[in-house]
CSV table of C-alpha atoms in Angstrom, one decimal:
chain,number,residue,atom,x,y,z
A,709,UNK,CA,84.7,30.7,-91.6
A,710,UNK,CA,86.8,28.6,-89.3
A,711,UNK,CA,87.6,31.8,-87.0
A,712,UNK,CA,84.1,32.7,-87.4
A,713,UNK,CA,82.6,29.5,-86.3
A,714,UNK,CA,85.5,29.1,-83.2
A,715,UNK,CA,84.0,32.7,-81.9
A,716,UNK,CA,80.2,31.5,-81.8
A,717,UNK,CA,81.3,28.2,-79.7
A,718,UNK,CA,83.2,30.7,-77.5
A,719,UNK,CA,80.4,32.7,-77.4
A,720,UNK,CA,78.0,29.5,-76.7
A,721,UNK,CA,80.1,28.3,-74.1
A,722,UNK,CA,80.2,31.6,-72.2
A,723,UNK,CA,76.9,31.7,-72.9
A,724,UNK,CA,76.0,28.2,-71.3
A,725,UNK,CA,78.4,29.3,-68.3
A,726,UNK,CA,76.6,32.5,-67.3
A,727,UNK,CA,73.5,30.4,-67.5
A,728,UNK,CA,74.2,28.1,-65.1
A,729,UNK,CA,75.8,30.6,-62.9
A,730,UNK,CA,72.1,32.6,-63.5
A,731,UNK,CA,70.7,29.1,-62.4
A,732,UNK,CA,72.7,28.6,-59.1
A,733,UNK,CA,72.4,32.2,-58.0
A,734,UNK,CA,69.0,31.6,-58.3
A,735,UNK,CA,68.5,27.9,-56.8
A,736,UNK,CA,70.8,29.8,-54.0
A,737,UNK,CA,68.6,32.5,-53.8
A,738,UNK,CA,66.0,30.4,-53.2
A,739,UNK,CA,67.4,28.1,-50.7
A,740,UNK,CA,68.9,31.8,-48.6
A,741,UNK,CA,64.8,32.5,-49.0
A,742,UNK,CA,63.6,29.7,-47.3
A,743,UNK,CA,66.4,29.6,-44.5
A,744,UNK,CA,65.4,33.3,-43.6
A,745,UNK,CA,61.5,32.5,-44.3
A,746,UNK,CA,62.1,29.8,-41.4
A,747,UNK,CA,64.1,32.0,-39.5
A,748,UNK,CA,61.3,35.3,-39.3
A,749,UNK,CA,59.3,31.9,-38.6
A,750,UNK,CA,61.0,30.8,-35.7
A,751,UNK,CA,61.6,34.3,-33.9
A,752,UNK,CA,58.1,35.0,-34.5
A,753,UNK,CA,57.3,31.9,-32.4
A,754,UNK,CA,59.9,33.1,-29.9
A,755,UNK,CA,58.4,36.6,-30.0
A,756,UNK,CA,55.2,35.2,-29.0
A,757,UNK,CA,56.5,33.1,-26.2
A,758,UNK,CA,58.3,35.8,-24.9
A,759,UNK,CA,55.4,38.1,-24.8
A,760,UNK,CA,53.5,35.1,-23.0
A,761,UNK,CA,55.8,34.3,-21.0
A,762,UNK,CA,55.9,38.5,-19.6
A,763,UNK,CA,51.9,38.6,-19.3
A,764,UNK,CA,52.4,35.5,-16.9
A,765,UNK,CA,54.6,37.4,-14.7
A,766,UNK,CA,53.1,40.7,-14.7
A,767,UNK,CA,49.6,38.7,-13.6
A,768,UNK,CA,52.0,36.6,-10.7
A,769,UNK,CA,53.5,40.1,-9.4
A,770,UNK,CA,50.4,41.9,-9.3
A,771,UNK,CA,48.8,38.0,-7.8
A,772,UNK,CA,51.9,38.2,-5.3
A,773,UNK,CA,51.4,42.4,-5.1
A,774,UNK,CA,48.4,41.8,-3.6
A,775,UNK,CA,48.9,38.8,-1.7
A,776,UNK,CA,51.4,41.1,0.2
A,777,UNK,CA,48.8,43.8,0.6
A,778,UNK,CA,46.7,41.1,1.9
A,779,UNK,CA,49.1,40.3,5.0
A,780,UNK,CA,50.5,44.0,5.6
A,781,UNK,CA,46.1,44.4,6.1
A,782,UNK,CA,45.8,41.6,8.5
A,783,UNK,CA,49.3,43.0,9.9
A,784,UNK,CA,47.5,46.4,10.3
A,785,UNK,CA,44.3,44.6,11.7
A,786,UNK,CA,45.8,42.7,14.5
A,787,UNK,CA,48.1,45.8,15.5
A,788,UNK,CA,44.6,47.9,15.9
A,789,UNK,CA,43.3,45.4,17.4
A,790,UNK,CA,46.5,44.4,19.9
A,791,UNK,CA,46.5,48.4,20.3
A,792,UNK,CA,42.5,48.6,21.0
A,793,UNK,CA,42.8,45.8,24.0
A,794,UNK,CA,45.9,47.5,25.4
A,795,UNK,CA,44.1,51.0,25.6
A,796,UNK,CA,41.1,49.2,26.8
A,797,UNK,CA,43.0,47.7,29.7
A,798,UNK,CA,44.5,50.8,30.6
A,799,UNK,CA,41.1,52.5,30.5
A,800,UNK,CA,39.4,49.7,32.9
A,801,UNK,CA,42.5,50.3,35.3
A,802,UNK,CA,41.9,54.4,35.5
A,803,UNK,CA,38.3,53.7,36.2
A,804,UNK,CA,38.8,50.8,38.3
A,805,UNK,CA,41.3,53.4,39.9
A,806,UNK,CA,38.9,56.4,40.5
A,807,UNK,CA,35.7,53.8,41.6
A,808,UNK,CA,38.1,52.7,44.1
């Protein structure tokens, strides 16, 4: 009775020990849930900055893209134009040439 009796307090005591190891696995689990929960939370955030921060810059090139078409036009224009007055000068001088 005495052997009998040791062997259910052995058995007890393993059985109190596994649950509290069943209860800090768990309360660890938990606690490894929440960090990862805050983790997905704060790359999520990131994610969202990040795809922010790329539509900003794709709007600024294509603002700056076509700024710089902008000035390679006017560029254009004022060549023409530069091009237009030099051939008309050179056309006044021939005719001033032959009405001479």
């Amino acid at each position: 009775l005495v052997v009998e009796l040791a062997r259910i307090k052995k058995l007890e005591g393993r059985s109190r020990l596994a649950q509290e190891q069943e209860e800090a696995a768990t309360r660890m689990f938990a606690e490894e849930s929440m960090t990862l929960r805050a983790r997905i939370s704060l790359l999520q955030h990131e994610l969202q900055q990040s795809a922010a921060a790329h539509t900003a810059l794709q709007h600024e090139h294509e603002r700056q893209q076509a700024a710089g078409d902008g000035a390679r036009i006017t560029l254009l224009e004022e060549e023409l134009q530069q091009s237009a007055e030099a051939h008309s000068a050179e056309l006044q001088q021939v005719v001033d040439a032959h009405s001479a």
